[in-house]
């Protein structure tokens, strides 16, 4: 298994501005502006507290990858993202553990166009893999 480092916890929210205010009241500091991801039709911003990074994700259209999910679950954490140095090899490792990729790896504007891939496990649900920033 390749080394996997936790990068963030993805938190689905209906209103990113209002959610951000609440997290700030809880002591989180914003560490990014709100970034629009046109690939997935979501707005994203990052907050940090005590070494933890939370990614707020909010769909802005019914075509969003999380449009159906937010109708079901409303506001809640929904994935842990792990950084790996090699995305293909990381995906291969996880396939052996029963994970199935949800779509192809694709660039993520919120991460400077580094590639991400979501995977599903029947046992623990969804996780995200993020390619490390090595050049
Ligand atoms: Ni994420």
CSV table of C-alpha atoms and ligand atoms in Angstrom, one decimal:
chain,number,residue,atom,x,y,z
A,1,UNK,CA,0.0,0.0,0.0
A,2,UNK,CA,1.4,3.4,-1.0
A,3,UNK,CA,1.6,6.0,1.8
A,4,UNK,CA,-1.7,7.9,2.2
A,5,UNK,CA,-1.7,11.2,4.1
A,6,UNK,CA,-5.0,12.7,5.2
A,7,UNK,CA,-5.5,16.0,3.4
A,8,UNK,CA,-9.0,17.1,4.4
A,9,UNK,CA,-12.5,16.2,5.5
A,10,UNK,CA,-15.1,17.1,2.8
A,11,UNK,CA,-18.2,18.6,4.3
A,12,UNK,CA,-21.3,19.0,2.2
A,13,UNK,CA,-23.3,22.2,2.8
A,14,UNK,CA,-26.3,23.9,1.3
A,15,UNK,CA,-25.1,27.5,1.8
A,16,UNK,CA,-21.3,27.9,1.7
A,17,UNK,CA,-21.3,31.5,3.1
A,18,UNK,CA,-23.5,30.7,6.0
A,19,UNK,CA,-21.7,27.4,6.8
A,20,UNK,CA,-18.3,29.3,6.7
A,21,UNK,CA,-19.6,31.8,9.3
A,22,UNK,CA,-20.6,29.0,11.6
A,23,UNK,CA,-17.3,27.2,11.3
A,24,UNK,CA,-15.5,30.5,12.0
A,25,UNK,CA,-17.6,30.9,15.1
A,26,UNK,CA,-16.4,27.4,16.1
A,27,UNK,CA,-12.8,28.7,15.8
A,28,UNK,CA,-11.9,27.7,12.2
A,29,UNK,CA,-9.9,30.0,10.1
A,30,UNK,CA,-10.6,30.3,6.3
A,31,UNK,CA,-7.5,29.4,4.4
A,32,UNK,CA,-8.9,30.0,0.9
A,33,UNK,CA,-11.4,32.1,-1.0
A,34,UNK,CA,-14.5,30.3,-2.4
A,35,UNK,CA,-13.4,28.6,-5.6
A,36,UNK,CA,-15.9,27.6,-8.3
A,37,UNK,CA,-15.3,24.1,-9.7
A,38,UNK,CA,-17.0,24.0,-13.1
A,39,UNK,CA,-16.1,20.3,-13.6
A,40,UNK,CA,-18.2,19.2,-10.7
A,41,UNK,CA,-20.6,22.2,-10.4
A,42,UNK,CA,-19.6,22.9,-6.8
A,43,UNK,CA,-18.3,25.9,-4.8
A,44,UNK,CA,-15.4,25.0,-2.5
A,45,UNK,CA,-13.5,26.6,0.3
A,46,UNK,CA,-11.1,25.4,2.9
A,47,UNK,CA,-10.9,26.1,6.7
A,48,UNK,CA,-8.5,25.0,9.3
A,49,UNK,CA,-8.5,24.4,13.1
A,50,UNK,CA,-6.0,22.5,15.3
A,51,UNK,CA,-4.3,21.0,12.3
A,52,UNK,CA,-7.5,19.7,10.8
A,53,UNK,CA,-8.6,20.9,7.3
A,54,UNK,CA,-12.3,21.0,6.3
A,55,UNK,CA,-13.4,21.4,2.7
A,56,UNK,CA,-16.8,23.0,2.4
A,57,UNK,CA,-18.5,21.8,-0.8
A,58,UNK,CA,-21.7,23.3,-2.0
A,59,UNK,CA,-23.5,22.4,-5.3
A,60,UNK,CA,-24.5,25.4,-7.5
A,61,UNK,CA,-26.7,23.5,-10.0
A,62,UNK,CA,-28.8,20.4,-10.4
A,63,UNK,CA,-26.1,18.9,-12.6
A,64,UNK,CA,-23.6,18.9,-9.8
A,65,UNK,CA,-22.0,15.6,-8.8
A,66,UNK,CA,-23.4,16.1,-5.3
A,67,UNK,CA,-26.8,17.5,-6.3
A,68,UNK,CA,-28.6,14.2,-5.4
A,69,UNK,CA,-26.5,13.5,-2.3
A,70,UNK,CA,-27.2,16.9,-0.7
A,71,UNK,CA,-31.0,16.3,-1.2
A,72,UNK,CA,-30.6,13.0,0.8
A,73,UNK,CA,-28.1,14.0,3.5
A,74,UNK,CA,-28.4,17.8,3.7
A,75,UNK,CA,-25.4,19.3,5.7
A,76,UNK,CA,-22.8,16.7,6.8
A,77,UNK,CA,-19.3,15.4,6.4
A,78,UNK,CA,-19.2,13.0,3.5
A,79,UNK,CA,-15.6,12.1,2.6
A,80,UNK,CA,-12.1,11.9,3.9
A,81,UNK,CA,-9.5,12.9,1.3
A,82,UNK,CA,-6.1,11.2,1.2
A,83,UNK,CA,-3.0,12.5,-0.6
A,84,UNK,CA,-0.9,10.0,-2.5
A,85,UNK,CA,2.2,10.6,-4.6
A,86,UNK,CA,1.0,8.4,-7.5
A,87,UNK,CA,-2.7,8.5,-8.3
A,88,UNK,CA,-2.8,5.4,-10.5
A,89,UNK,CA,-0.8,3.3,-8.1
A,90,UNK,CA,-3.0,4.6,-5.2
A,91,UNK,CA,-6.1,3.6,-7.0
A,92,UNK,CA,-4.7,0.1,-7.7
A,93,UNK,CA,-3.9,-0.3,-4.0
A,94,UNK,CA,-7.5,0.6,-3.1
A,95,UNK,CA,-9.1,-1.7,-5.7
A,96,UNK,CA,-7.4,-4.5,-3.9
A,97,UNK,CA,-9.3,-3.4,-0.7
A,98,UNK,CA,-12.6,-3.5,-2.6
A,99,UNK,CA,-12.8,0.2,-3.6
A,100,UNK,CA,-14.4,1.0,-6.9
A,101,UNK,CA,-13.5,4.3,-8.6
A,102,UNK,CA,-16.4,6.7,-9.3
A,103,UNK,CA,-15.3,8.0,-12.7
A,104,UNK,CA,-11.9,8.8,-14.1
A,105,UNK,CA,-9.2,10.9,-12.2
A,106,UNK,CA,-9.9,14.5,-13.2
A,107,UNK,CA,-8.2,17.9,-12.4
A,108,UNK,CA,-9.5,19.9,-9.5
A,109,UNK,CA,-9.4,23.7,-9.7
A,110,UNK,CA,-9.5,23.9,-5.8
A,111,UNK,CA,-6.2,22.1,-5.8
A,112,UNK,CA,-4.4,24.0,-8.5
A,113,UNK,CA,-5.6,21.5,-11.1
A,114,UNK,CA,-4.0,18.5,-9.3
A,115,UNK,CA,-6.0,15.4,-10.1
A,116,UNK,CA,-8.4,13.8,-7.8
A,117,UNK,CA,-10.4,10.5,-7.9
A,118,UNK,CA,-13.4,9.5,-5.8
A,119,UNK,CA,-13.8,5.9,-4.9
A,120,UNK,CA,-16.6,3.9,-3.2
A,121,UNK,CA,-16.4,1.1,-0.7
A,122,UNK,CA,-19.3,-1.0,0.2
A,123,UNK,CA,-18.0,-1.1,3.7
A,124,UNK,CA,-17.0,2.6,4.5
A,125,UNK,CA,-18.6,4.7,1.7
A,126,UNK,CA,-16.8,7.3,-0.3
A,127,UNK,CA,-13.2,8.5,-0.1
A,128,UNK,CA,-11.2,10.9,-2.3
A,129,UNK,CA,-7.6,10.5,-3.5
A,130,UNK,CA,-5.6,13.6,-4.3
A,131,UNK,CA,-2.4,13.5,-6.3
A,132,UNK,CA,0.5,15.1,-4.5
A,133,UNK,CA,1.8,18.4,-5.7
A,134,UNK,CA,5.2,17.0,-6.8
A,135,UNK,CA,6.5,18.5,-10.1
B,1,LIG,NI1,-12.5,16.7,-1.0
